[in-house]
Short mmCIF file of C-alpha atoms and ligand atoms in Angstrom, two decimals:
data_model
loop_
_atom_site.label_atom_id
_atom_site.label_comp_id
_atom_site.label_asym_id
_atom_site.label_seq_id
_atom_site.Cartn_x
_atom_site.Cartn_y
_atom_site.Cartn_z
CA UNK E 1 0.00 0.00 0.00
CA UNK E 2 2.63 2.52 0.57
CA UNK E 3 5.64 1.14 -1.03
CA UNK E 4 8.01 3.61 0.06
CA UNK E 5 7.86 2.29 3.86
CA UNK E 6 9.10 -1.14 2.57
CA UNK E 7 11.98 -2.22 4.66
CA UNK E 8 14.21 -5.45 3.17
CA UNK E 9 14.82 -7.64 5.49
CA UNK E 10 18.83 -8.05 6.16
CA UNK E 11 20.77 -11.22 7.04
CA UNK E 12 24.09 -10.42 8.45
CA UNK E 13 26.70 -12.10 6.75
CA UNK E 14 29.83 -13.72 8.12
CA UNK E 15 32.33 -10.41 8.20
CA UNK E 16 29.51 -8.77 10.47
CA UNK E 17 29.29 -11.36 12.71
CA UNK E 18 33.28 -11.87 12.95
CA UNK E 19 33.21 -7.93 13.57
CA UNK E 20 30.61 -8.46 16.21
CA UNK E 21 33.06 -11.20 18.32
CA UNK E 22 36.02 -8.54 18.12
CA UNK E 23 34.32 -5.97 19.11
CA UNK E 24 32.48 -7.84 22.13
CA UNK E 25 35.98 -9.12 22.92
CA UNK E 26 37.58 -5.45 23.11
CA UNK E 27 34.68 -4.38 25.33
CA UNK E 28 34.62 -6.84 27.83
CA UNK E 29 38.67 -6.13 27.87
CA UNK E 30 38.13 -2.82 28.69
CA UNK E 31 35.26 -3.49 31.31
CA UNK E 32 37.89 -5.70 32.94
CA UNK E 33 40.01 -3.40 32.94
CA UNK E 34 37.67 -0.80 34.52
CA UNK E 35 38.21 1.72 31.71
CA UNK E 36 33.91 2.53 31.99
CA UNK E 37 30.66 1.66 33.87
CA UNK E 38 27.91 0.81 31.33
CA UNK E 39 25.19 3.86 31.43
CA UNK E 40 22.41 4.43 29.81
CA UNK E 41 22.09 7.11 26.84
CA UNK E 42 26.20 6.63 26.71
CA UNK E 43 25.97 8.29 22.94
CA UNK E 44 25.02 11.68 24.69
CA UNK E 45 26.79 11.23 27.69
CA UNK E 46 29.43 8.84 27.82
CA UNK E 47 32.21 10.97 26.93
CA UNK E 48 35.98 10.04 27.04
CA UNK E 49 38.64 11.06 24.61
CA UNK E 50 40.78 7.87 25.59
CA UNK E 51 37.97 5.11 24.19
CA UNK E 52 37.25 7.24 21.38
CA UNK E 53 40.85 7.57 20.48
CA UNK E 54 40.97 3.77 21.15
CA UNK E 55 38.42 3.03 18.93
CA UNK E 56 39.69 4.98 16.40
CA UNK E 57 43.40 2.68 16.42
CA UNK E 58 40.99 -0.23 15.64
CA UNK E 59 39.13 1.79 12.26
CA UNK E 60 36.03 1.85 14.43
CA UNK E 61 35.41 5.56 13.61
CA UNK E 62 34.52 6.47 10.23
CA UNK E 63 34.96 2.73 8.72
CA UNK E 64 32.46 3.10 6.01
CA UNK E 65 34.54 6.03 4.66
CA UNK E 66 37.37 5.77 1.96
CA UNK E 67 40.93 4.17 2.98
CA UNK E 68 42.08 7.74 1.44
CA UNK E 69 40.85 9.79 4.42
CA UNK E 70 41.38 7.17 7.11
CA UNK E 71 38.54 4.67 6.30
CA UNK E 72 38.09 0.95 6.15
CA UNK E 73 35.82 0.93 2.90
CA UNK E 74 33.32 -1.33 5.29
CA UNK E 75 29.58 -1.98 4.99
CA UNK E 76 26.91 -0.07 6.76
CA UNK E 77 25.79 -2.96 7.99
CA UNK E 78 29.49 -3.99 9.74
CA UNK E 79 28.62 -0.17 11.05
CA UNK E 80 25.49 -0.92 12.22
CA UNK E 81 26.67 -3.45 14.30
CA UNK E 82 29.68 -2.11 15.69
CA UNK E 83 27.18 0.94 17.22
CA UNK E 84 24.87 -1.81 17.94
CA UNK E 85 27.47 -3.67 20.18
CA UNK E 86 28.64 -0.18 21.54
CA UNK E 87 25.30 0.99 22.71
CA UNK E 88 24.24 -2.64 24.52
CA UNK E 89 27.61 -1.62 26.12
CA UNK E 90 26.62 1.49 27.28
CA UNK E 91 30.42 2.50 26.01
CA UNK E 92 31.31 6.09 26.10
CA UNK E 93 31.21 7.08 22.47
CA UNK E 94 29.79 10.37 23.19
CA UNK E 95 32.86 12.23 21.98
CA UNK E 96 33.32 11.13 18.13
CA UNK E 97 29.74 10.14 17.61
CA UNK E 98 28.05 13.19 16.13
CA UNK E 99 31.52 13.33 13.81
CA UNK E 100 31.23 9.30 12.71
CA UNK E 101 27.22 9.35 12.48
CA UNK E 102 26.71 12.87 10.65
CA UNK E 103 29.37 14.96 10.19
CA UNK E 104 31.62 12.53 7.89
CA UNK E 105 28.99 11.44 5.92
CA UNK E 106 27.60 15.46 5.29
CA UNK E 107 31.64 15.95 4.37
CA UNK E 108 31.58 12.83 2.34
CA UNK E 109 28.80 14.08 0.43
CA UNK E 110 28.73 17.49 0.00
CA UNK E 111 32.58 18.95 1.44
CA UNK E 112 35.64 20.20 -0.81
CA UNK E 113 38.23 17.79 -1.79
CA UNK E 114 40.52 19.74 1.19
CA UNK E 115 37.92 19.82 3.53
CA UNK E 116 37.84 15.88 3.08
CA UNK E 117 41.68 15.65 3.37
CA UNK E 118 41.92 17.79 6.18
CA UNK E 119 38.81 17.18 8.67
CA UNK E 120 38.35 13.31 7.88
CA UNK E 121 41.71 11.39 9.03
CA UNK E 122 41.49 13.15 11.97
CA UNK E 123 38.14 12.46 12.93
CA UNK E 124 38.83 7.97 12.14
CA UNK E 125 41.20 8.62 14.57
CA UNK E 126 39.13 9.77 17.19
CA UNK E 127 41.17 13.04 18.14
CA UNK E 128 38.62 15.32 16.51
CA UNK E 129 34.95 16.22 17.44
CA UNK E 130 32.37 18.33 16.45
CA UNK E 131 28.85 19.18 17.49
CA UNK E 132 25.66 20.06 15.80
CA UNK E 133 24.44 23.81 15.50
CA UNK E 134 20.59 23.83 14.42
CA UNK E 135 18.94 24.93 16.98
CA UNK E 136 18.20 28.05 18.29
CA UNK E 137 16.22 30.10 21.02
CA UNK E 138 14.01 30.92 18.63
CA UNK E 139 14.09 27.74 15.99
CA UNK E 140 13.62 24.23 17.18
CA UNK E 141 10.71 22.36 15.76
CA UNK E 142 10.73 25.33 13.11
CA UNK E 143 14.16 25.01 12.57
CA UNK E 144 13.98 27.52 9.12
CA UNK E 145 13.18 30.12 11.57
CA UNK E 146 16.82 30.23 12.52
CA UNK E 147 18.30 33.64 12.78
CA UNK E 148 21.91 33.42 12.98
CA UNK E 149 23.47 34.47 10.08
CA UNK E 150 27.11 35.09 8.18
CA UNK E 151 27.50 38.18 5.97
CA UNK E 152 30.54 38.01 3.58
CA UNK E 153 33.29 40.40 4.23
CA UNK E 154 36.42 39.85 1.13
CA UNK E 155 37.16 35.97 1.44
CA UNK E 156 35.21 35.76 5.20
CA UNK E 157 32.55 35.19 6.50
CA UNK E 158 31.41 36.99 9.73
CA UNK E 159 29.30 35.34 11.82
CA UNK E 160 26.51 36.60 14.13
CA UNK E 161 23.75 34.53 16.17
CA UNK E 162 24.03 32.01 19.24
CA UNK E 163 23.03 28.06 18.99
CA UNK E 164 20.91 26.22 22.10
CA UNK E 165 21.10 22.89 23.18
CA UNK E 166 24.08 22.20 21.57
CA UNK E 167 25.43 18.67 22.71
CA UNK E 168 29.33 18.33 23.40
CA UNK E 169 30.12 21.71 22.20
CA UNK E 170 32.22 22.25 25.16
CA UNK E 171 34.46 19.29 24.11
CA UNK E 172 34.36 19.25 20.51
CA UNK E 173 36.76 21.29 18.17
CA UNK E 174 34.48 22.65 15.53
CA UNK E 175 30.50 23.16 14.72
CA UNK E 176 28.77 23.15 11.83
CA UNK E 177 26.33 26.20 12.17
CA UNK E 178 23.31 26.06 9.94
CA UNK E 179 22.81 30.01 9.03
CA UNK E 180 21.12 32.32 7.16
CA UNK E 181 23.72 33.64 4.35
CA UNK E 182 20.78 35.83 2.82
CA UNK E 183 17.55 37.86 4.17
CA UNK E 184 14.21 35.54 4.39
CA UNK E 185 12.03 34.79 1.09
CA UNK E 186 8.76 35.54 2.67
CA UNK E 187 8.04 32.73 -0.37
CA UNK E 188 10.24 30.35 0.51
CA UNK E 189 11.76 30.63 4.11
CA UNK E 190 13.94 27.38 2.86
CA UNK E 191 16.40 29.88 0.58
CA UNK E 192 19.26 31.39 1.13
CA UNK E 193 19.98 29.11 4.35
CA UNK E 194 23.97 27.57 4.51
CA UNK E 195 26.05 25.59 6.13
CA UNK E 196 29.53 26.40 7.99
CA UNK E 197 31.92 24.66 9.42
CA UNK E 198 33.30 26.54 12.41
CA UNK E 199 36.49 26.45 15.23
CA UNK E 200 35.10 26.49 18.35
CA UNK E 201 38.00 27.70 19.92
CA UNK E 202 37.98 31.13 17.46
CA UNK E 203 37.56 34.63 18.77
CA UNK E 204 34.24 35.35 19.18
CA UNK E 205 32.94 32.16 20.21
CA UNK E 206 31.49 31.76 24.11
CA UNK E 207 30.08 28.47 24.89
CA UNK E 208 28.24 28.92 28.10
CA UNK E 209 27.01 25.68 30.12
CA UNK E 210 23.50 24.35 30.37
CA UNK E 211 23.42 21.76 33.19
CA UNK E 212 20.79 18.78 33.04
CA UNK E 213 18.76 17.94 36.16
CA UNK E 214 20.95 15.47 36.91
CA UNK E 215 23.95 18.09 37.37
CA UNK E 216 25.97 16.60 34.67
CA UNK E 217 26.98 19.39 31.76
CA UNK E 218 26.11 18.06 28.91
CA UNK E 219 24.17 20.77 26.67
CA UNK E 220 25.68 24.41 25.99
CA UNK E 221 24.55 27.81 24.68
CA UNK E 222 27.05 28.80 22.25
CA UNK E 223 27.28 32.39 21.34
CA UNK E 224 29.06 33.91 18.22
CA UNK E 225 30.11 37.58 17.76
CA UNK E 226 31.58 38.97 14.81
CA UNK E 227 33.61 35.81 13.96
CA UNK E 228 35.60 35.33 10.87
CA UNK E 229 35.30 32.19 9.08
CA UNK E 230 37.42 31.52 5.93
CA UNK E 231 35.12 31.17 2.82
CA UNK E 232 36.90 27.71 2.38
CA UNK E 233 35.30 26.38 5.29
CA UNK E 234 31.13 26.49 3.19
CA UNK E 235 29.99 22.96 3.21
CA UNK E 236 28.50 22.46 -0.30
CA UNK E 237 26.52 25.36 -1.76
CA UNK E 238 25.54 28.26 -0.71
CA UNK E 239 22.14 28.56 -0.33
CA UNK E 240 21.13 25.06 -0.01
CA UNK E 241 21.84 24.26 3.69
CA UNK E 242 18.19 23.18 3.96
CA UNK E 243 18.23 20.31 2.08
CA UNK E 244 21.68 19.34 2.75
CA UNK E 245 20.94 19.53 6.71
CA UNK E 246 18.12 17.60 6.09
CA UNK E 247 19.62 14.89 4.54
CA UNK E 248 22.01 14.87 7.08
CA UNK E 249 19.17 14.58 9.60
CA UNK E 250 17.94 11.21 7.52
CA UNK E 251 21.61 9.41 9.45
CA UNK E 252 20.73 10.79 12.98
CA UNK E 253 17.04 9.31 13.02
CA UNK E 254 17.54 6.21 12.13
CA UNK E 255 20.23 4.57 14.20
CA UNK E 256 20.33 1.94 16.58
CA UNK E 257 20.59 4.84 19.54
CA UNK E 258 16.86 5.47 18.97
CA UNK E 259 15.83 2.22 20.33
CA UNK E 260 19.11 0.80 22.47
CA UNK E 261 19.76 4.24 24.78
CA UNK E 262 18.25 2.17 27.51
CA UNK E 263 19.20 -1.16 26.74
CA UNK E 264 21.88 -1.32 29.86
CA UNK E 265 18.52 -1.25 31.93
CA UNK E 266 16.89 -3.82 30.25
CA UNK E 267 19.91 -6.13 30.17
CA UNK E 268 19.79 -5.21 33.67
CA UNK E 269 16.53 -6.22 34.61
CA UNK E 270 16.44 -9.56 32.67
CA UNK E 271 19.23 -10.21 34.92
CA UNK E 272 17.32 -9.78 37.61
CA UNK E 273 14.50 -11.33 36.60
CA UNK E 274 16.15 -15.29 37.74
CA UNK E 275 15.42 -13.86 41.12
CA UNK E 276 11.56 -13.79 40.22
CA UNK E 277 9.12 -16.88 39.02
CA UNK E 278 6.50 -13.93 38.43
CA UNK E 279 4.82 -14.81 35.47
CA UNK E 280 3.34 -11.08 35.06
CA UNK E 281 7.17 -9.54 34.93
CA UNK E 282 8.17 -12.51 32.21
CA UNK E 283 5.25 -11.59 29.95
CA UNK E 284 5.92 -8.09 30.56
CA UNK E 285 9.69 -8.66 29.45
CA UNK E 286 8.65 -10.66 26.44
CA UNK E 287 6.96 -8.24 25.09
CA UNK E 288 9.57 -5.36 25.28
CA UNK E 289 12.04 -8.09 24.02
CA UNK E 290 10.06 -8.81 20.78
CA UNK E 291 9.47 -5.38 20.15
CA UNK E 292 13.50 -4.60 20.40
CA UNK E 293 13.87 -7.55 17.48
CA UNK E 294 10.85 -5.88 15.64
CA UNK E 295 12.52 -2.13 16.00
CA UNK E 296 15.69 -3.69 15.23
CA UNK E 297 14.94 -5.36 12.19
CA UNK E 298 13.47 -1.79 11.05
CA UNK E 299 16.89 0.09 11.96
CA UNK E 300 18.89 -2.25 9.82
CA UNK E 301 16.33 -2.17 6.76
CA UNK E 302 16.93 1.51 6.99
CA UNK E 303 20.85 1.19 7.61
CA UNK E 304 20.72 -0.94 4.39
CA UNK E 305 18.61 1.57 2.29
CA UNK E 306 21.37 4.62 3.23
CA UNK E 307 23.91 2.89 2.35
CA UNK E 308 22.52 2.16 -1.57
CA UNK E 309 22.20 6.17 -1.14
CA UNK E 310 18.12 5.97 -0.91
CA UNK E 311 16.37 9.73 0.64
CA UNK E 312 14.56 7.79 3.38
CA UNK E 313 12.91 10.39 5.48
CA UNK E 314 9.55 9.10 5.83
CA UNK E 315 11.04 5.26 7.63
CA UNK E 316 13.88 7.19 9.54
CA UNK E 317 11.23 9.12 10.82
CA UNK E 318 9.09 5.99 12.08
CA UNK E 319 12.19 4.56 13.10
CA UNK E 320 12.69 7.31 15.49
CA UNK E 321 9.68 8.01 16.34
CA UNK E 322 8.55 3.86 17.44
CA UNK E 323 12.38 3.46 19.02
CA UNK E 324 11.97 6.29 21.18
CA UNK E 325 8.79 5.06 22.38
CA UNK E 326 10.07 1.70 23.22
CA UNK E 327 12.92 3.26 24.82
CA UNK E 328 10.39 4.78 27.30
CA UNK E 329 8.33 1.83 27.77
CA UNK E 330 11.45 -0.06 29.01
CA UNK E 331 11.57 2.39 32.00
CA UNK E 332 7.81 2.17 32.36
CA UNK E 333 8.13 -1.43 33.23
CA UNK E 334 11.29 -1.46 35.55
CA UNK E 335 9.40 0.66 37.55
CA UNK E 336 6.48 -1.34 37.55
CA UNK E 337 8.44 -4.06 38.47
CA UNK E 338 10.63 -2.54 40.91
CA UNK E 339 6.94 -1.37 42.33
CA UNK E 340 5.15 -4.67 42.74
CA UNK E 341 8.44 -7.42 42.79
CA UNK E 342 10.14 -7.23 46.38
CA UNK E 343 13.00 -9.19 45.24
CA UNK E 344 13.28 -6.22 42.69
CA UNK E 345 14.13 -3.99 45.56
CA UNK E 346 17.25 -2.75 47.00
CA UNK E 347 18.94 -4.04 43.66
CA UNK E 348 21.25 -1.11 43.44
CA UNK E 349 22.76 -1.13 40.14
CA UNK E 350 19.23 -1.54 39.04
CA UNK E 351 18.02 1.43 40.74
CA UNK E 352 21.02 3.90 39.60
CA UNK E 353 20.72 2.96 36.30
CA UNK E 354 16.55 2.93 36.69
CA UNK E 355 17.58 6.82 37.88
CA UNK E 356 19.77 8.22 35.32
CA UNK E 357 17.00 6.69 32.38
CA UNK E 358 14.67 8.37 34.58
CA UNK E 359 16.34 11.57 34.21
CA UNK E 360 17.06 11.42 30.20
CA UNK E 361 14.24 10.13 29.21
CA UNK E 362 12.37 13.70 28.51
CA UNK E 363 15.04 14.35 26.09
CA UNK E 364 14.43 10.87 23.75
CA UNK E 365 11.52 12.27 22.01
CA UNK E 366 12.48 15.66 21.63
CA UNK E 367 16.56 15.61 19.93
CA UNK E 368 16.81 14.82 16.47
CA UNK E 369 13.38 16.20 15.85
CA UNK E 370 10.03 15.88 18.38
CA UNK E 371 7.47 12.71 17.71
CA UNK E 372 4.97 15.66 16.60
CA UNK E 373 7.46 16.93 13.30
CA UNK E 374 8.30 12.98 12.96
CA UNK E 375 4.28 12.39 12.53
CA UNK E 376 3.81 15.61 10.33
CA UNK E 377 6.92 13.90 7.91
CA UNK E 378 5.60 10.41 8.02
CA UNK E 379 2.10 11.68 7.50
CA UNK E 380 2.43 14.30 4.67
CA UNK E 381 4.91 11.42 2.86
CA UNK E 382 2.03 9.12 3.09
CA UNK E 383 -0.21 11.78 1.76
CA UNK E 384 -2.44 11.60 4.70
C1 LIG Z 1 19.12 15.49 24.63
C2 LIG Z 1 19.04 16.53 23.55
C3 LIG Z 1 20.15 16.79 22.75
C4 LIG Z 1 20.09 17.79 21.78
N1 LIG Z 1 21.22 18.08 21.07
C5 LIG Z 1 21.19 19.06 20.13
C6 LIG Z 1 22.38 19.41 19.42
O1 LIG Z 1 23.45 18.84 19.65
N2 LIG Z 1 22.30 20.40 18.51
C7 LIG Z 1 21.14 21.06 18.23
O2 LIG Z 1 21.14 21.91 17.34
N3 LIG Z 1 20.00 20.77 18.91
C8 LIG Z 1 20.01 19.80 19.86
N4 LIG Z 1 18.87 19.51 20.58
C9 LIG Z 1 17.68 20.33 20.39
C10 LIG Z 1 16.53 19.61 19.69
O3 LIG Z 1 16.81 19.39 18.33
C11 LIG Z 1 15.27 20.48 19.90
O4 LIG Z 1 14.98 20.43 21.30
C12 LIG Z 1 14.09 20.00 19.13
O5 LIG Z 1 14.29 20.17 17.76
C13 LIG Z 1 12.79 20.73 19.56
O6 LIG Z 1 12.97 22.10 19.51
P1 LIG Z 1 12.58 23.02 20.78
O7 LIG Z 1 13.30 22.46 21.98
O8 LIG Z 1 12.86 24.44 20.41
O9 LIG Z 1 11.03 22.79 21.01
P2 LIG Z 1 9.84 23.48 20.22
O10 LIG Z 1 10.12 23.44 18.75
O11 LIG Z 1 9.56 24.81 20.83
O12 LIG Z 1 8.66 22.50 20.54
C14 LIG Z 1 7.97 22.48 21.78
C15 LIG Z 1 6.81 21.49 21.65
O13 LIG Z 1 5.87 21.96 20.65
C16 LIG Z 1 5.67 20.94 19.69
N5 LIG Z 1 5.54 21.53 18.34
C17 LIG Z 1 6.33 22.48 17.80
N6 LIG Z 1 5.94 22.75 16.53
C18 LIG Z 1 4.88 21.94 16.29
C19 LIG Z 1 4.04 21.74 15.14
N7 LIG Z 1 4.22 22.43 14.02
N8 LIG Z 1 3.06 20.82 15.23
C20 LIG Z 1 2.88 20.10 16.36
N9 LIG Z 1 3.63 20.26 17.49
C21 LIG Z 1 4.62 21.16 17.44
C22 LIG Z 1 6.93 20.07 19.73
O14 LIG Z 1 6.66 18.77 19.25
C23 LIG Z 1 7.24 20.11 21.22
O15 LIG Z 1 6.51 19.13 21.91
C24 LIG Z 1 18.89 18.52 21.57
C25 LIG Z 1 17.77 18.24 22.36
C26 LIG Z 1 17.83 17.27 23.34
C27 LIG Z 1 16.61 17.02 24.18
#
């Protein structure tokens, strides 16, 4: 009936499963060693240069990309389940993960030859970051209403405006600002918007702190003032930041972090669960588990599309939109459980990582686009 939400259905083949064992093997290493405490969310808030850095030694950052800039020329699929692995972790990949999911792929796509050369090795080896500048006081959900902007000034561009909710800014090197580069077409708000890549560290720049309930500092305000960008630094065109932003947006929807951010806490609680003969907590648990192979099976049907180069708004959107629902559900029923099972009580690791789910959960529906803008995509692509 609607032949553009078809998903193929992928069978892993033997590299992807050898990847899998090495990169279970390197991650129970490292837990050994006591180099991290599996969290939940660890994509947003796991950070640590050190893993990053050590995943990049093994070509776990970037590995889709070309062996010229610092790839491995592997599948999307081996990618999908090297993030897969990571996430049931809850590893601390906070650090290169907006630069391996987004930013390489944008660069890939739409960045000059020495842009490629000069950002890309860098980032495979997990010594540079960047963050994501969309949105704005002012432009979230209506992310076209964004009003910072870059005038050109000889071969600069000076830059004026301030980002919100910017994730990681504080560690990562450079940004890249979505802006206005010309005035507003009351006809088509979607011209004359561009994309720049920009130091963090430059004059001009503040990044001020935005501290989550839970204390942690994980979001920033960042602030720019008059600085002066190199022309050489436009990603693609001029002018057509909309659509290239949005096809950027297609690889951060999609992912296996929209359905495994709290899979630490399930893992958990099926651990648990030998503890309990309750036949209500087992059903419960069923369910959530088939739904995770359901979800699952969706994510890599996606992951598979991308990677033949398909536009695949309308399923990333559903992807996001039905994984970050789950995601929520999973905390729903550990504290049901944790409610109603006594033996469920007092289990502390349980309860801390119960907490810290707790405490991120608001933000699952609302980054990378809110369920209401997923639903207005999926339902306008259906022609609903
Ligand atoms: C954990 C987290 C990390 C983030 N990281 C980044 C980042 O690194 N970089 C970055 O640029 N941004 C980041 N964001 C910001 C995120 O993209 C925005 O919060 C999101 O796009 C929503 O924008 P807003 O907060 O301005 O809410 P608003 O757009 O003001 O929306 C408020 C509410 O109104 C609803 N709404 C708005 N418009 C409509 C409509 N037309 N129809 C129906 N309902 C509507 C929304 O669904 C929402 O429920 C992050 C957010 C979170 C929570």
């Amino acid at each position: 009936m609607f032949p553009n939400l078809m998903l193929p259905a992928i069978t892993l083949n033997e590299k992807c499963e050898k990847l899998r064992k090495e990169v279970r093997a390197f991650l129970q290493n490292e837990r050994k060693a006591g180099t991290y405490e599996p969290r939940c969310d660890s994509w947003l808030t796991g950070y640590s240069k050190e893993f990053s850095r050590k995943l990049g030694e093994r070509g776990w950052i970037g590995m889709t990309w070309p062996k010229k800039y610092g790839g491995q020329e592997r599948s999307a699929l081996e990618r999908f389940v090297l993030t897969e692995e990571l996430l049931v972790a809850g590893a601390p990949v906070a650090a290169h993960w907006f630069a391996d999911r987004q930013t390489g792929p944008l660069l890939l796509k739409y960045g000059t030859e020495k842009q490629k050369e000069y950002f890309l090795p860098s980032i495979t080896k997990g010594e540079l970051f960047f963050a994501i500048g969309l949105s704005e006081p002012n432009a979230g959900s209506d992310l076209a209403a964004i009003a910072t902007r870059a005038k050109k000034k000889g071969t600069k561009w000076i830059i004026n405006g301030s980002k919100i909710w910017s994730s990681g800014a504080h560690h990562a090197h450079y940004m890249i600002v979505l802006l206005r580069t010309s005035p507003v077409n009351p006809n088509n708000k979607y011209e004359g918007i561009s994309q720049i890549i920009v130091d963090l560290s430059a004059k001009g720049v503040t990044i001020r702190p935005i501290y989550l309930m839970t204390g942690e500092h994980h979001f920033n305000e960042v602030i720019f003032e008059d600085v002066e960008v190199e022309e050489d630094m436009v990603v693609g065109t001029i002018g057509e930041g909309w659509k290239q932003s949005m096809e950027e947006l297609a690889f951060e929807r999609s992912g296996p972090e929209r359905i495994l951010s709290t899979y630490p806490l399930l893992e958990e609680l099926i651990n648990q669960l030998q503890y309990t003969e309750d036949e209500h907590a087992k059903v419960l648990i069923g369910k959530l588990v088939s739904r995770l192979w359901v979800l699952r099976e969706m994510s890599l049907g996606v992951a598979a599309l991308l990677e033949e180069g398909k536009t695949l708004n309308i399923s990333a959107s559903l992807v996001k939109d039905l994984g970050t629902q789950f995601e929520k559900e999973v905390i729903e029923v550990v504290r049901e459980l944790v409610e109603i099972l006594p033996s469920m009580n007092g289990k502390t690791r349980l309860e801390v990582l119960l907490a810290e789910a707790i405490l991120h959960a608001p933000g699952f529906t609302l980054r990378g686009g809110t369920t209401e803008i997923l639903r207005s995509i999926v339902a306008k692509g259906l022609g609903v």
